[in-house]
Amino acid sequence: MANAIPSRGDNYSEWYNELVKRADLAENSAVRGCMVIKPYGFSIWEKMQRALDDMFKETGHSNAYFPLFIPKSYLSKEASHVEGFAKECAVVTHYRLKNAPDGSGVIVDPDAKLEEELIVRPTSETVIWSTYKNWIQSYRDLP
């Protein structure tokens, strides 16, 4: 019984990861916590996107894309909301690399420190609402 899939009800995360692994949909990458989605897994993802996109379009909705990075101050505004996953966020502190003086590879350029650190956004709410605040000034801006 060692090959049994974990129970979805007992441990959803373990069940999901085991299912993805056994179906050969994705594999771990060199970056901890990130996966490479294989072609069959990606085709499933594309079909899901198309189905959802069709549903959105049928109701008159439009898509938008928001940046992967958000200023740390955006996340700070939602401190209580992000408490559970803030420790898992990747933080970008510099915008440039340079060759190591000894020729051993590349190093972070200490002169390229960002004025405000950027966070790889765990959710999109903060960047979406700060943008919509600029787009919607009155009821006339609503659909």
PDB file of C-alpha atoms in Angstrom:
ATOM      1  CA  MET A   1       0.000   0.000   0.000  1.00  0.00           C
ATOM      2  CA  ALA A   2       3.110   2.252  -0.183  1.00  0.00           C
ATOM      3  CA  ASN A   3       1.993   3.520  -3.599  1.00  0.00           C
ATOM      4  CA  ALA A   4      -1.364   4.835  -2.375  1.00  0.00           C
ATOM      5  CA  ILE A   5      -2.062   8.496  -3.092  1.00  0.00           C
ATOM      6  CA  PRO A   6      -2.508  10.528   0.108  1.00  0.00           C
ATOM      7  CA  SER A   7      -6.077  11.436   0.978  1.00  0.00           C
ATOM      8  CA  ARG A   8      -7.236  14.757  -0.429  1.00  0.00           C
ATOM      9  CA  GLY A   9      -9.230  15.419   2.723  1.00  0.00           C
ATOM     10  CA  ASP A  10      -6.345  14.665   5.088  1.00  0.00           C
ATOM     11  CA  ASN A  11      -3.602  16.641   3.344  1.00  0.00           C
ATOM     12  CA  TYR A  12      -4.636  18.560   0.239  1.00  0.00           C
ATOM     13  CA  SER A  13      -1.146  19.877  -0.527  1.00  0.00           C
ATOM     14  CA  GLU A  14       0.487  16.445  -0.317  1.00  0.00           C
ATOM     15  CA  TRP A  15      -2.335  14.893  -2.388  1.00  0.00           C
ATOM     16  CA  TYR A  16      -2.037  17.572  -5.082  1.00  0.00           C
ATOM     17  CA  ASN A  17       1.763  17.381  -5.315  1.00  0.00           C
ATOM     18  CA  GLU A  18       1.694  13.590  -5.521  1.00  0.00           C
ATOM     19  CA  LEU A  19      -0.967  13.705  -8.233  1.00  0.00           C
ATOM     20  CA  VAL A  20       1.061  16.181 -10.312  1.00  0.00           C
ATOM     21  CA  LYS A  21       4.189  14.063  -9.867  1.00  0.00           C
ATOM     22  CA  ARG A  22       2.558  10.744 -10.772  1.00  0.00           C
ATOM     23  CA  ALA A  23       0.746  12.224 -13.777  1.00  0.00           C
ATOM     24  CA  ASP A  24       4.120  13.626 -14.933  1.00  0.00           C
ATOM     25  CA  LEU A  25       2.595  17.093 -15.364  1.00  0.00           C
ATOM     26  CA  ALA A  26       5.493  18.986 -13.794  1.00  0.00           C
ATOM     27  CA  GLU A  27       8.828  18.543 -12.074  1.00  0.00           C
ATOM     28  CA  ASN A  28      10.871  20.493  -9.556  1.00  0.00           C
ATOM     29  CA  SER A  29      13.227  23.118 -10.934  1.00  0.00           C
ATOM     30  CA  ALA A  30      16.579  24.371  -9.696  1.00  0.00           C
ATOM     31  CA  VAL A  31      14.695  27.080  -7.776  1.00  0.00           C
ATOM     32  CA  ARG A  32      13.174  25.861  -4.521  1.00  0.00           C
ATOM     33  CA  GLY A  33       9.394  26.052  -4.574  1.00  0.00           C
ATOM     34  CA  CYS A  34       9.186  26.440  -8.353  1.00  0.00           C
ATOM     35  CA  MET A  35       8.207  23.813 -10.864  1.00  0.00           C
ATOM     36  CA  VAL A  36       8.705  23.337 -14.582  1.00  0.00           C
ATOM     37  CA  ILE A  37       5.334  22.590 -16.143  1.00  0.00           C
ATOM     38  CA  LYS A  38       5.807  19.900 -18.779  1.00  0.00           C
ATOM     39  CA  PRO A  39       4.081  20.099 -22.190  1.00  0.00           C
ATOM     40  CA  TYR A  40       1.086  17.917 -21.241  1.00  0.00           C
ATOM     41  CA  GLY A  41       0.599  19.806 -17.984  1.00  0.00           C
ATOM     42  CA  PHE A  42       0.863  23.101 -19.833  1.00  0.00           C
ATOM     43  CA  SER A  43      -1.731  22.023 -22.396  1.00  0.00           C
ATOM     44  CA  ILE A  44      -4.130  21.336 -19.511  1.00  0.00           C
ATOM     45  CA  TRP A  45      -3.357  24.807 -18.117  1.00  0.00           C
ATOM     46  CA  GLU A  46      -4.022  26.410 -21.520  1.00  0.00           C
ATOM     47  CA  LYS A  47      -7.392  24.640 -21.802  1.00  0.00           C
ATOM     48  CA  MET A  48      -8.340  25.859 -18.322  1.00  0.00           C
ATOM     49  CA  GLN A  49      -7.330  29.413 -19.274  1.00  0.00           C
ATOM     50  CA  ARG A  50      -9.366  29.286 -22.491  1.00  0.00           C
ATOM     51  CA  ALA A  51     -12.444  27.985 -20.676  1.00  0.00           C
ATOM     52  CA  LEU A  52     -12.222  30.689 -18.001  1.00  0.00           C
ATOM     53  CA  ASP A  53     -11.441  33.389 -20.563  1.00  0.00           C
ATOM     54  CA  ASP A  54     -14.513  32.399 -22.592  1.00  0.00           C
ATOM     55  CA  MET A  55     -16.670  32.645 -19.451  1.00  0.00           C
ATOM     56  CA  PHE A  56     -15.254  36.085 -18.640  1.00  0.00           C
ATOM     57  CA  LYS A  57     -15.756  37.369 -22.185  1.00  0.00           C
ATOM     58  CA  GLU A  58     -19.355  36.083 -22.260  1.00  0.00           C
ATOM     59  CA  THR A  59     -20.127  38.338 -19.304  1.00  0.00           C
ATOM     60  CA  GLY A  60     -18.419  41.365 -20.861  1.00  0.00           C
ATOM     61  CA  HIS A  61     -15.265  41.290 -18.738  1.00  0.00           C
ATOM     62  CA  SER A  62     -11.811  42.191 -20.047  1.00  0.00           C
ATOM     63  CA  ASN A  63      -8.424  40.876 -19.015  1.00  0.00           C
ATOM     64  CA  ALA A  64      -5.562  42.926 -17.615  1.00  0.00           C
ATOM     65  CA  TYR A  65      -2.035  42.013 -16.580  1.00  0.00           C
ATOM     66  CA  PHE A  66      -0.271  43.366 -13.528  1.00  0.00           C
ATOM     67  CA  PRO A  67       3.450  43.247 -12.722  1.00  0.00           C
ATOM     68  CA  LEU A  68       5.044  40.318 -10.950  1.00  0.00           C
ATOM     69  CA  PHE A  69       6.930  42.730  -8.679  1.00  0.00           C
ATOM     70  CA  ILE A  70       5.319  45.115  -6.213  1.00  0.00           C
ATOM     71  CA  PRO A  71       6.935  47.708  -3.946  1.00  0.00           C
ATOM     72  CA  LYS A  72       7.364  46.507  -0.375  1.00  0.00           C
ATOM     73  CA  SER A  73       5.192  49.420   0.778  1.00  0.00           C
ATOM     74  CA  TYR A  74       2.204  47.879  -1.054  1.00  0.00           C
ATOM     75  CA  LEU A  75       2.581  44.670   0.903  1.00  0.00           C
ATOM     76  CA  SER A  76       3.071  46.590   4.154  1.00  0.00           C
ATOM     77  CA  LYS A  77      -0.396  48.149   3.713  1.00  0.00           C
ATOM     78  CA  GLU A  78      -1.859  44.654   3.882  1.00  0.00           C
ATOM     79  CA  ALA A  79       0.295  43.433   6.788  1.00  0.00           C
ATOM     80  CA  SER A  80      -2.459  41.550   8.588  1.00  0.00           C
ATOM     81  CA  HIS A  81      -3.713  39.984   5.349  1.00  0.00           C
ATOM     82  CA  VAL A  82      -0.291  38.712   4.267  1.00  0.00           C
ATOM     83  CA  GLU A  83       0.962  37.625   7.682  1.00  0.00           C
ATOM     84  CA  GLY A  84       0.594  33.937   6.863  1.00  0.00           C
ATOM     85  CA  PHE A  85       2.728  33.957   3.740  1.00  0.00           C
ATOM     86  CA  ALA A  86       4.928  37.061   4.037  1.00  0.00           C
ATOM     87  CA  LYS A  87       7.844  34.958   5.254  1.00  0.00           C
ATOM     88  CA  GLU A  88       7.667  33.000   1.981  1.00  0.00           C
ATOM     89  CA  CYS A  89       8.026  36.050  -0.295  1.00  0.00           C
ATOM     90  CA  ALA A  90      11.081  36.609  -2.476  1.00  0.00           C
ATOM     91  CA  VAL A  91      12.622  40.070  -2.090  1.00  0.00           C
ATOM     92  CA  VAL A  92      14.533  41.920  -4.824  1.00  0.00           C
ATOM     93  CA  THR A  93      17.057  44.349  -3.363  1.00  0.00           C
ATOM     94  CA  HIS A  94      19.318  45.241  -6.334  1.00  0.00           C
ATOM     95  CA  TYR A  95      18.824  45.891 -10.046  1.00  0.00           C
ATOM     96  CA  ARG A  96      22.200  44.886 -11.468  1.00  0.00           C
ATOM     97  CA  LEU A  97      24.945  42.273 -11.334  1.00  0.00           C
ATOM     98  CA  LYS A  98      28.571  42.687 -12.298  1.00  0.00           C
ATOM     99  CA  ASN A  99      31.530  40.435 -12.978  1.00  0.00           C
ATOM    100  CA  ALA A 100      33.379  39.361  -9.852  1.00  0.00           C
ATOM    101  CA  PRO A 101      36.809  41.002  -9.652  1.00  0.00           C
ATOM    102  CA  ASP A 102      38.479  37.582  -9.401  1.00  0.00           C
ATOM    103  CA  GLY A 103      36.660  36.319 -12.522  1.00  0.00           C
ATOM    104  CA  SER A 104      34.777  33.644 -10.576  1.00  0.00           C
ATOM    105  CA  GLY A 105      31.352  34.624 -11.927  1.00  0.00           C
ATOM    106  CA  VAL A 106      28.922  37.409 -11.172  1.00  0.00           C
ATOM    107  CA  ILE A 107      28.153  39.263  -7.963  1.00  0.00           C
ATOM    108  CA  VAL A 108      25.474  41.717  -6.892  1.00  0.00           C
ATOM    109  CA  ASP A 109      26.601  45.259  -7.688  1.00  0.00           C
ATOM    110  CA  PRO A 110      26.508  47.050  -4.306  1.00  0.00           C
ATOM    111  CA  ASP A 111      25.991  50.362  -6.145  1.00  0.00           C
ATOM    112  CA  ALA A 112      22.747  49.049  -7.658  1.00  0.00           C
ATOM    113  CA  LYS A 113      20.654  48.895  -4.484  1.00  0.00           C
ATOM    114  CA  LEU A 114      16.991  49.725  -5.087  1.00  0.00           C
ATOM    115  CA  GLU A 115      15.500  52.705  -3.261  1.00  0.00           C
ATOM    116  CA  GLU A 116      12.586  50.488  -2.232  1.00  0.00           C
ATOM    117  CA  GLU A 117      12.755  46.715  -2.150  1.00  0.00           C
ATOM    118  CA  LEU A 118      10.486  44.809  -4.524  1.00  0.00           C
ATOM    119  CA  ILE A 119       8.473  41.745  -3.579  1.00  0.00           C
ATOM    120  CA  VAL A 120       7.525  38.915  -5.902  1.00  0.00           C
ATOM    121  CA  ARG A 121       3.832  39.336  -5.258  1.00  0.00           C
ATOM    122  CA  PRO A 122       2.161  36.443  -3.458  1.00  0.00           C
ATOM    123  CA  THR A 123      -1.268  37.803  -4.441  1.00  0.00           C
ATOM    124  CA  SER A 124      -2.405  40.602  -6.726  1.00  0.00           C
ATOM    125  CA  GLU A 125      -4.813  42.612  -4.601  1.00  0.00           C
ATOM    126  CA  THR A 126      -2.469  45.412  -3.569  1.00  0.00           C
ATOM    127  CA  VAL A 127      -1.230  46.210  -7.070  1.00  0.00           C
ATOM    128  CA  ILE A 128      -4.694  45.846  -8.628  1.00  0.00           C
ATOM    129  CA  TRP A 129      -6.468  48.131  -6.159  1.00  0.00           C
ATOM    130  CA  SER A 130      -3.770  50.795  -6.221  1.00  0.00           C
ATOM    131  CA  THR A 131      -4.027  50.822 -10.032  1.00  0.00           C
ATOM    132  CA  TYR A 132      -7.832  50.844 -10.132  1.00  0.00           C
ATOM    133  CA  LYS A 133      -7.767  53.759  -7.691  1.00  0.00           C
ATOM    134  CA  ASN A 134      -6.038  55.725 -10.471  1.00  0.00           C
ATOM    135  CA  TRP A 135      -8.383  54.479 -13.201  1.00  0.00           C
ATOM    136  CA  ILE A 136     -11.680  55.061 -11.387  1.00  0.00           C
ATOM    137  CA  GLN A 137     -12.210  58.629 -10.248  1.00  0.00           C
ATOM    138  CA  SER A 138     -16.018  58.730 -10.332  1.00  0.00           C
ATOM    139  CA  TYR A 139     -19.045  56.621 -11.165  1.00  0.00           C
ATOM    140  CA  ARG A 140     -18.613  57.713 -14.813  1.00  0.00           C
ATOM    141  CA  ASP A 141     -15.480  55.567 -15.007  1.00  0.00           C
ATOM    142  CA  LEU A 142     -17.407  52.428 -14.112  1.00  0.00           C
ATOM    143  CA  PRO A 143     -18.723  50.118 -16.835  1.00  0.00           C
TER     144      PRO A 143
END
